XYZ file of C-alpha atoms in Angstrom:
81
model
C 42.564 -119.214 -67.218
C 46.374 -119.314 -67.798
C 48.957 -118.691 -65.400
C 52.092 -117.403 -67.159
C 54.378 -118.545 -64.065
C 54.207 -120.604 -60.704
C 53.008 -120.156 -57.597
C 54.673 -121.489 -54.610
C 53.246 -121.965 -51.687
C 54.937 -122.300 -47.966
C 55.815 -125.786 -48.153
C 55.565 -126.873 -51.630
C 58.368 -123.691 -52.090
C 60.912 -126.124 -50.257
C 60.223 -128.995 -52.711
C 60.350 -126.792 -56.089
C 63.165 -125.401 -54.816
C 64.981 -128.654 -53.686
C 63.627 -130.451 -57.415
C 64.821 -127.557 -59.095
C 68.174 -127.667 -57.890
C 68.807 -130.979 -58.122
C 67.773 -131.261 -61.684
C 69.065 -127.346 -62.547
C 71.954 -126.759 -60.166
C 72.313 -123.061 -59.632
C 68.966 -122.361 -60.648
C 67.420 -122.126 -57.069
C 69.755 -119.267 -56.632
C 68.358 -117.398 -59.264
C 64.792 -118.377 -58.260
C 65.562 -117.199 -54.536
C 66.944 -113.973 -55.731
C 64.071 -112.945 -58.229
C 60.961 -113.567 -56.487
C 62.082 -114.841 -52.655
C 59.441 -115.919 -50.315
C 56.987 -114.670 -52.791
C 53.559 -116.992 -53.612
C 52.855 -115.390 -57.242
C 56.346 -115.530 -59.564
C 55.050 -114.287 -63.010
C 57.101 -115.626 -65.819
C 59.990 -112.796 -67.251
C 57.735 -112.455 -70.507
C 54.122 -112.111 -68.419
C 52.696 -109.148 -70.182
C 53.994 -110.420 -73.478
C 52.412 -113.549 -73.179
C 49.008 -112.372 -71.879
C 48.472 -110.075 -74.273
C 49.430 -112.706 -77.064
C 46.462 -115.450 -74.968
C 44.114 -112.172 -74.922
C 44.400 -111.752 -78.401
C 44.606 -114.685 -79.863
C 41.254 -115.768 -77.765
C 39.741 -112.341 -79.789
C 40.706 -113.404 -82.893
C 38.809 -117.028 -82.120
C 36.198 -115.399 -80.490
C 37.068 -117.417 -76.721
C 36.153 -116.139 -73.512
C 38.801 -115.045 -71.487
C 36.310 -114.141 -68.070
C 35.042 -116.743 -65.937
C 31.146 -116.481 -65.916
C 29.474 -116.933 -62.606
C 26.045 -118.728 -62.252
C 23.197 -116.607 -61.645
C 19.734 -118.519 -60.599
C 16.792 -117.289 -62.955
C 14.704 -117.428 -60.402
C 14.761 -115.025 -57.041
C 12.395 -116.788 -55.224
C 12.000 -119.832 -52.530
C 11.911 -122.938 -54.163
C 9.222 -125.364 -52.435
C 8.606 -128.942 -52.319
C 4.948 -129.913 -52.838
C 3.848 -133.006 -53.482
């Protein structure tokens, strides 16, 4: 499933932000003042985007829901011999 964004973890929110201003100066300002200490930062254009991926999967008929495993069958499985 897509993530339209980052997510940034304690730790590995020092290194983006330290890569990201060394390669973007002044970005990591920007960064710090839109989403912080937080771990999900959705993209600016989020809902846009996910409804475009919803449907567009429609259209080509993808599934867009994880689908769990469910055993068939409900009872003890046994080894015999």
């Amino acid at each position: 499933m897509p993530m339209f964004g980052v997510t940034l973890r304690e730790g590995s929110r020092d290194y983006f932000y330290h890569a990201l201003e060394s390669e973007f100066p002044n970005m990591k300002k920007k960064y710090e003042r839109k989403f912080g200490h937080q771990y999900i930062c959705n993209s600016p254009d989020y809902y846009k985007l996910m409804s475009y991926f919803n449907e567009l999967c429609s259209k080509l008929a993808i599934k867009t829901q994880m689908q769990f495993y469910s055993s068939k069958n409900n009872g003890q499985l046994s080894l015999s011999f």
